[in-house]
Coordinates of C-alpha atoms and ligand atoms in Angstrom, one line a residue:
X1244 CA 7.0 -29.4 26.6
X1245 CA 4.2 -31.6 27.8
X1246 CA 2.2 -30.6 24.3
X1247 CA 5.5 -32.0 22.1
X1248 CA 4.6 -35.3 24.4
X1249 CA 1.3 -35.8 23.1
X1250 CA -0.4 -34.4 25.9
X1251 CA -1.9 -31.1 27.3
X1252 CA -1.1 -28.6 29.0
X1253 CA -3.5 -26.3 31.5
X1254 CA -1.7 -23.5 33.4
X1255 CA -3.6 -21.8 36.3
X1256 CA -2.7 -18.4 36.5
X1257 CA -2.4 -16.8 40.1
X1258 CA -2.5 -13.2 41.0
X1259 CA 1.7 -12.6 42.2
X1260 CA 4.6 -12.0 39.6
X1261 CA 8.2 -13.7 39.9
X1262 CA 11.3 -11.6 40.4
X1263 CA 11.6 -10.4 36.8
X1264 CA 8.2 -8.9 37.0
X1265 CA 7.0 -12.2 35.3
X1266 CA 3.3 -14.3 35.6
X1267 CA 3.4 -17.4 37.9
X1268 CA 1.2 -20.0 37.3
X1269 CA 0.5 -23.6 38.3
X1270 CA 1.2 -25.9 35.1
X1271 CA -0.4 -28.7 34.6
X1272 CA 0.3 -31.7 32.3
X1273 CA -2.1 -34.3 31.1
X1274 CA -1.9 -37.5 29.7
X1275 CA -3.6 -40.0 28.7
X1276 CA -7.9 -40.9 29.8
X1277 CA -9.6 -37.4 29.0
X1278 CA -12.3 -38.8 31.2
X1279 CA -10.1 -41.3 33.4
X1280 CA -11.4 -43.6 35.8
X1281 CA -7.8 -44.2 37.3
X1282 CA -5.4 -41.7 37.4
X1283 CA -1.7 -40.9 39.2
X1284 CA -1.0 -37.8 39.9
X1285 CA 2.4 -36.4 40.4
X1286 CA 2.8 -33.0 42.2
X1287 CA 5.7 -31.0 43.3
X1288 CA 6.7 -27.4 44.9
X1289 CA 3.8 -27.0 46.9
X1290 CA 6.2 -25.7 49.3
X1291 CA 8.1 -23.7 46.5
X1292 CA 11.9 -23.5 47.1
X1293 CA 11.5 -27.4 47.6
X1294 CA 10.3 -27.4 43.9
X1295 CA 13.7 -28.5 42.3
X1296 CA 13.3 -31.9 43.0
X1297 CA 10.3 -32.4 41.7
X1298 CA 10.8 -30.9 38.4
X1299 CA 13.6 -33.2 37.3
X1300 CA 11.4 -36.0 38.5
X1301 CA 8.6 -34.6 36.2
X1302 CA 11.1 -33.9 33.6
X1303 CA 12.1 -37.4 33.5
X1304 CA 8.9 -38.5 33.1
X1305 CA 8.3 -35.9 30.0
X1306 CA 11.1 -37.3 28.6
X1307 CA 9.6 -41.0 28.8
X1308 CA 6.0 -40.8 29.4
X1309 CA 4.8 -44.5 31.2
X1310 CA 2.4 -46.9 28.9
X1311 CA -1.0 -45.9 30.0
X1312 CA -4.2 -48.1 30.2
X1313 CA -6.5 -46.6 27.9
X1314 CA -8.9 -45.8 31.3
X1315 CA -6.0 -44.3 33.3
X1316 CA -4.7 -40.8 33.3
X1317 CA -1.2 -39.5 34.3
X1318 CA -1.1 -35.9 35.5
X1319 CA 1.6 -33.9 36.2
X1320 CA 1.0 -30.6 38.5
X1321 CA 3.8 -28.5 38.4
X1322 CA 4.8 -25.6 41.2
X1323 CA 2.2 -25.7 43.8
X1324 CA 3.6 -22.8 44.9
X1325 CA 4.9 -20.5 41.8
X1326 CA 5.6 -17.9 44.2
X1327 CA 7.6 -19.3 46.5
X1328 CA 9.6 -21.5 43.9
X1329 CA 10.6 -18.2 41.9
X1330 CA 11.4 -16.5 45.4
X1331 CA 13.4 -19.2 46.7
X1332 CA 10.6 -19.6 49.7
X1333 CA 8.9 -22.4 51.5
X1334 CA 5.8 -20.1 52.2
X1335 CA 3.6 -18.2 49.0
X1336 CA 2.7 -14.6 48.3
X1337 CA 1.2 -14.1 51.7
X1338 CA 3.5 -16.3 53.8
X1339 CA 1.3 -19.0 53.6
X1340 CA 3.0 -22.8 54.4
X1341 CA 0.5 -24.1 51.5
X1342 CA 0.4 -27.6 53.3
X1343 CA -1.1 -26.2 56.2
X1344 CA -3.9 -24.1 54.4
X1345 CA -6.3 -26.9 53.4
X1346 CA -8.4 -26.5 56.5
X1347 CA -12.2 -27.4 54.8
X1348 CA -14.2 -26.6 57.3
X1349 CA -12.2 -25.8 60.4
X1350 CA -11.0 -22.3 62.0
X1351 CA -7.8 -20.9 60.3
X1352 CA -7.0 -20.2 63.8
X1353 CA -4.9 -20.6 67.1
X1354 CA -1.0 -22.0 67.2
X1355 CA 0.3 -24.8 69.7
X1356 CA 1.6 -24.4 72.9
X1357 CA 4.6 -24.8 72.4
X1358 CA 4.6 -22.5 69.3
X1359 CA 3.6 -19.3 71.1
X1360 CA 6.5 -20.5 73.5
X1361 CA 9.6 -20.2 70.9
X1362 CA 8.1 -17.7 68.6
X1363 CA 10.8 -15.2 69.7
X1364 CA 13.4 -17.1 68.7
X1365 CA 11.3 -18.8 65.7
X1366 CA 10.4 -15.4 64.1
X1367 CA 13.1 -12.3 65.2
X1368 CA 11.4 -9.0 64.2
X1369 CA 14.8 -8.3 62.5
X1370 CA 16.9 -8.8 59.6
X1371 CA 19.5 -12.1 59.3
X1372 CA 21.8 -12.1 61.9
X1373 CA 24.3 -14.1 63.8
X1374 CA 22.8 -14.7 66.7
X1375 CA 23.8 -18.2 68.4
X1376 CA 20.6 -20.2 66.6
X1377 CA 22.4 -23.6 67.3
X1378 CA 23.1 -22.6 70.7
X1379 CA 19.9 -21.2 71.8
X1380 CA 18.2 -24.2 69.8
X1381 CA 19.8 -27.0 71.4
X1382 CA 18.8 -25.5 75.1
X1383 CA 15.4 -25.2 73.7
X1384 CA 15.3 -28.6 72.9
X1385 CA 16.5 -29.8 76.2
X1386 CA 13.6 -27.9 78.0
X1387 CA 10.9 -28.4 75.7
X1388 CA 11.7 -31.8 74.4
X1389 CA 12.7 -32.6 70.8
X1390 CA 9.2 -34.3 69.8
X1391 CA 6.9 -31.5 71.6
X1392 CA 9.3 -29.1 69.8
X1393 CA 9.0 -30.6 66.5
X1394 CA 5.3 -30.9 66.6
X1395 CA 4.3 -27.4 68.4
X1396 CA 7.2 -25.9 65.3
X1397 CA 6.3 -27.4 62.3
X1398 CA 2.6 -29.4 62.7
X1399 CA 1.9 -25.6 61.2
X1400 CA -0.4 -22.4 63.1
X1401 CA -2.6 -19.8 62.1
X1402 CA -1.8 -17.3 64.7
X1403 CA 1.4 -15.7 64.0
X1404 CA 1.0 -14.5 60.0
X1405 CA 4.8 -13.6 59.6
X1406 CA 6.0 -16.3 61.4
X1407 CA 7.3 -19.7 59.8
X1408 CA 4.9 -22.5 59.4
X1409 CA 1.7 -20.2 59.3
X1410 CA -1.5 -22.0 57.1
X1411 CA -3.2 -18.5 56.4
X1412 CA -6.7 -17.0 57.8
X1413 CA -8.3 -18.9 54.3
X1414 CA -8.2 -20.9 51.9
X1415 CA -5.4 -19.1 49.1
X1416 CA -5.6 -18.2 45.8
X1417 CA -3.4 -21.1 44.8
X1418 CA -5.4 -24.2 46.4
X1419 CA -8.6 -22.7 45.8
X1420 CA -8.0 -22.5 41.9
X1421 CA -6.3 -26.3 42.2
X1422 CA -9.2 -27.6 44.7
X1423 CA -11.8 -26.6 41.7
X1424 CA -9.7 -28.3 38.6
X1425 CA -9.0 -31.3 40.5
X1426 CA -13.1 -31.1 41.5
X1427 CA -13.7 -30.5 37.5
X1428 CA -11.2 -32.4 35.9
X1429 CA -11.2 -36.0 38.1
X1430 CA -14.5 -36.3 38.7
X1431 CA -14.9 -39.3 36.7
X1432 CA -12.6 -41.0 38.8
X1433 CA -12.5 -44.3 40.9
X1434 CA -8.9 -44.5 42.0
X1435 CA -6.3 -41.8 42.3
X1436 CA -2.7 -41.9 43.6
X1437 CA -1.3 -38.8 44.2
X1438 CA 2.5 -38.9 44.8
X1439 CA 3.6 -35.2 46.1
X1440 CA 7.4 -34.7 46.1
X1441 CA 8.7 -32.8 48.8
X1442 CA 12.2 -32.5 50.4
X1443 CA 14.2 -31.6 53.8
X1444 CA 12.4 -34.6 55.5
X1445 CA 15.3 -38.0 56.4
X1446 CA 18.4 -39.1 55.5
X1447 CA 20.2 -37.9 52.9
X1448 CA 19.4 -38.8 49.7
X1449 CA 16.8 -41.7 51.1
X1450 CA 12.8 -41.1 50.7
X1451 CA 10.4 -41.6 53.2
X1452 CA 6.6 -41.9 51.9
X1453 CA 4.4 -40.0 54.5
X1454 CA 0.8 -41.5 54.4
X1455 CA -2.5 -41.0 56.5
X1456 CA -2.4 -42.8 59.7
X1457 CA -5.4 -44.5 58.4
X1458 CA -3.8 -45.9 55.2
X1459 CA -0.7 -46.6 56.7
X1460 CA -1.0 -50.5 57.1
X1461 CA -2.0 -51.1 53.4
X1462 CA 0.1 -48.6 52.0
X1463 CA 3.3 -50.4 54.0
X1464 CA 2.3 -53.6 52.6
X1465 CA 2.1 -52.2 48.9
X1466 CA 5.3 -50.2 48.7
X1467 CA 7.2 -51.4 51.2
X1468 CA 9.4 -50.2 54.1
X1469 CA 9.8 -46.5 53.7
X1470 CA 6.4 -45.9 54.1
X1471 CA 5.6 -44.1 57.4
X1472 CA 2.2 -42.6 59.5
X1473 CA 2.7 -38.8 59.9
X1474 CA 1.3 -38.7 63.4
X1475 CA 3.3 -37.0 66.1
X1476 CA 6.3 -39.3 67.1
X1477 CA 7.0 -40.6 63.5
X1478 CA 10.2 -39.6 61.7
X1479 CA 7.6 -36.4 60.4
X1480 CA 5.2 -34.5 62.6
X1481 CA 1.0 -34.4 62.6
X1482 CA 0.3 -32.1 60.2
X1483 CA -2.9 -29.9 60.4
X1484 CA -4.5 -28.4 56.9
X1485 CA -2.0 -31.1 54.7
X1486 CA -3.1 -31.1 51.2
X1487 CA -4.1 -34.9 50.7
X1488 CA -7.7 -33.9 52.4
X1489 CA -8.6 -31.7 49.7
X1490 CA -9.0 -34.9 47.4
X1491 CA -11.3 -36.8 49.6
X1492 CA -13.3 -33.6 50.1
X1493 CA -13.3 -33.0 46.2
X1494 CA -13.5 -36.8 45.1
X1495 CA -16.0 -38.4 47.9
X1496 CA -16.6 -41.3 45.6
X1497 CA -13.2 -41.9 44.8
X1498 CA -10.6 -44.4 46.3
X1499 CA -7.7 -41.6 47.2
X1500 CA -4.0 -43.1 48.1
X1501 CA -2.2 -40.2 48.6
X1502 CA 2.0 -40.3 49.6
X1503 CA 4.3 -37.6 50.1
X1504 CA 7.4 -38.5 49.0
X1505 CA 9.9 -36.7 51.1
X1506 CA 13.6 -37.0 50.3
X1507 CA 16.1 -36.0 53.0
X1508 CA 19.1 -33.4 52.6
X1509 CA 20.3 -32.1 55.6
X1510 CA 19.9 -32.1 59.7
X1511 CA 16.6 -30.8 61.0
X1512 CA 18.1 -27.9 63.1
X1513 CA 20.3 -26.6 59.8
X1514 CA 17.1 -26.9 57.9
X1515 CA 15.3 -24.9 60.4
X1516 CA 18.1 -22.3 60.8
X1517 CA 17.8 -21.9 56.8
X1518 CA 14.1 -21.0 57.2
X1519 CA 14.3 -18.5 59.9
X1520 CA 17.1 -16.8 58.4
X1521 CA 15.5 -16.6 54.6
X1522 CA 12.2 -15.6 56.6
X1523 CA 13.9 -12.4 58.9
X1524 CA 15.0 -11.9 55.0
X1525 CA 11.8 -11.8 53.7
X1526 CA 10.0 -9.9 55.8
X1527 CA 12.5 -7.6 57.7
X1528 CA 15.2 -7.3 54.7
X1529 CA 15.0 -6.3 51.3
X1530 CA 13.8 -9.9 50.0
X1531 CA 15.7 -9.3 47.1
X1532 CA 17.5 -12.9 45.6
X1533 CA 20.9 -12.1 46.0
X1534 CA 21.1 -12.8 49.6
X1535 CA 23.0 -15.6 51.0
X1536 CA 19.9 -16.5 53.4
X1537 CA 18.5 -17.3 49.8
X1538 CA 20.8 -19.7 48.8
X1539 CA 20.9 -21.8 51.6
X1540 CA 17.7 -22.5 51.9
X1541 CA 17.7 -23.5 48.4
X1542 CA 20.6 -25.4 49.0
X1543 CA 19.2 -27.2 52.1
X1544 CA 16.0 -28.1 50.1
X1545 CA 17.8 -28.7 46.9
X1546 CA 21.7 -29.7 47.7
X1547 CA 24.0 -28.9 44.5
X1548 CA 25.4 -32.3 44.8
X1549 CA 25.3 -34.7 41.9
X1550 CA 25.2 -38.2 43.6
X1551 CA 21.8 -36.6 45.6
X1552 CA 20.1 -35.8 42.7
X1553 CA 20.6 -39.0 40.9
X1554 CA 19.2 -40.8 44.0
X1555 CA 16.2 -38.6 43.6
X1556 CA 15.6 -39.3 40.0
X1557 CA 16.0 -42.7 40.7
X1558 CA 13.5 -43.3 43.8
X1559 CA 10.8 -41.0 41.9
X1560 CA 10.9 -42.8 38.6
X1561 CA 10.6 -46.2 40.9
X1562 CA 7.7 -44.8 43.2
X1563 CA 5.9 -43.6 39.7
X1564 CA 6.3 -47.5 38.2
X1565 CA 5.3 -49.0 41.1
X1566 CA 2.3 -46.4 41.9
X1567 CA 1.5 -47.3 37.9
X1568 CA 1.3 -51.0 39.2
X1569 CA -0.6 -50.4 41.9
X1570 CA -3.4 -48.2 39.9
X1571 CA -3.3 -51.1 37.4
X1572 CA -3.8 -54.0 39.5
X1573 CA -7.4 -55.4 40.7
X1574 CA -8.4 -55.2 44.8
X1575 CA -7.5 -57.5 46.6
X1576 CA -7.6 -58.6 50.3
X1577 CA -4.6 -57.1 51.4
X1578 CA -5.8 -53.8 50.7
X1579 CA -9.5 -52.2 49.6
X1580 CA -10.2 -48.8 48.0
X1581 CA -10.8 -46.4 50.6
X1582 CA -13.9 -44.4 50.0
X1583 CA -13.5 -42.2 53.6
Ligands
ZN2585 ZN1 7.6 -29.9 52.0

């Protein structure tokens, strides 16, 4: 599809098959520069069952591809996470939360306080089951504090590898094959926006655009009032190992703005109670797809609800424009590239 578009098309293979037995790869669609000096870059299912979104954003834009500076390249990076896309899962083949895997130099190890506290009740060593979550869930959240709670939960650990939430003992097949195209392929760059679509994050339907603390003033005053710091205490969480560090690592001489665009679906706890459930599935079931542990985690990342899905389509073909804008336009005071 992206070849019939006038562009190309680069698939990185990875080493786990789908549930018919099939390959998985990470697709890739480029357009425009071949040796770009600006380039957006739209990415989506990194955490895999939240893929759905993301594809009909993408597909939109195949269906209209933007007007391109003849210096500027528009790449699309399909399924992060092939695995857990075709497996209806948040985490990959090794029940790996991709977005906490991107370590660099740091230990892939130990797990918050407050982590080690709920595991228990986080990770059952047994199949799904009906076992008062909202009950037990809400007492935790009186003793422990929502915010601590939310942080210790989902800021992500490397202690507990069947657990939710875990970023892996290394770097994974996945990102290390991604890490060395983006490394190849961009290095001619001087500016890249990379808008990475993610949902299960704010209100219904609405998007919130998670940014570096760092970036969070100038990134505000470009693109407005939905952009928010993902420190501990905003409407996300800190995240450690988050994928936006592996292009200033790869890029050093590059100005990187990097936004997750997360669109909300349902309540936090329901969204939580998915994710247990699918992972006692996964790991203490028969992880097969006709479970329905499976499809309501895919409904709580993707609801089957037609006014939702228009409002995604809508905000991701206006963050791509204006991201197009921004990557077009000259420095100016207000903002400078940020070469960190
Ligand atoms: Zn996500």
């Amino acid at each position: 599809m992206a070849e019939k578009t006038g562009g190309r098309l680069e698939s990185l293979v990875i080493d786990a098959k789908g549930p018919g037995n099939e390959d998985l790869s990470i697709d890739i669609g480029w357009f425009g520069a071949e040796n770009p000096r600006r380039a957006l870059l739209v990415s989506s299912g990194i955490h895999g069952v939240e893929c759905f979104a993301g594809s009909a954003i993408q597909l939109q834009l195949l269906d209209n591809i933007p007007q391109l500076s003849s210096n500027c390249a528009l790449v699309l990076v399909h399924a992060l996470n092939p695995f857990g896309m075709a497996w209806l899962r948040r985490f990959n083949e090794n029940n790996v939360d991709l977005n906490r895997n991107f370590l660099g130099d740091e230990n892939y190890a130990g797990a918050p306080e407050a982590y080690a506290k709920v595991d228990p009740f986080l990770n059952p060593r047994s199949g799904p089951s009906s076992d008062f979550f909202l009950l037990k869930a809400t007492w935790l959240v009186l003793r422990y504090g929502y915010t601590t709670l939310k942080q210790g939960v989902a800021g992500g650990q490397y202690e507990y590898p069947r657990g939710l939430f875990f970023g892996g003992k290394h770097l994974e097949q996945g990102p290390e094959k991604y890490q060395s195209f983006v490394g190849q392929r961009l290095s001619s760059v001087e500016r890249i926006v990379v808008v990475d679509i993610h949902t299960g994050l704010g209100r219904s339907g609405e998007d919130t655009l998670l940014v570096e603390p760092e970036q969070y003033a100038q990134l505000r005053a470009i693109f407005g009032a939905r952009v928010a710091p993902a420190v501990e205490g905003g409407p996300a969480y800190r995240v450690s190992g988050a994928m936006g560090r592996l292009f200033t690592r790869v890029l050093p001489k590059a100005g990187t703005w990097f936004l997750a665009q997360e669109f909300g679906t349902y309540p936090p706890l329901k969204i939580l109670h998915a994710l247990r459930e699918e992972n006692r599935w996964h790991h203490y079931g028969a992880g097969t797809l006709d479970h329905p542990a499976k499809r309501r985690l895919k409904e709580v990342f993707g609801p089957d609800d037609e006014r939702w899905r228009r409002a995604v389509l809508e905000r991701g073909g206006a963050l791509v424009k204006q991201a197009l804008e921004f990557l077009g336009s000259s420095p100016s005071e207000s903002w400078k590239d940020n070469k960190s």
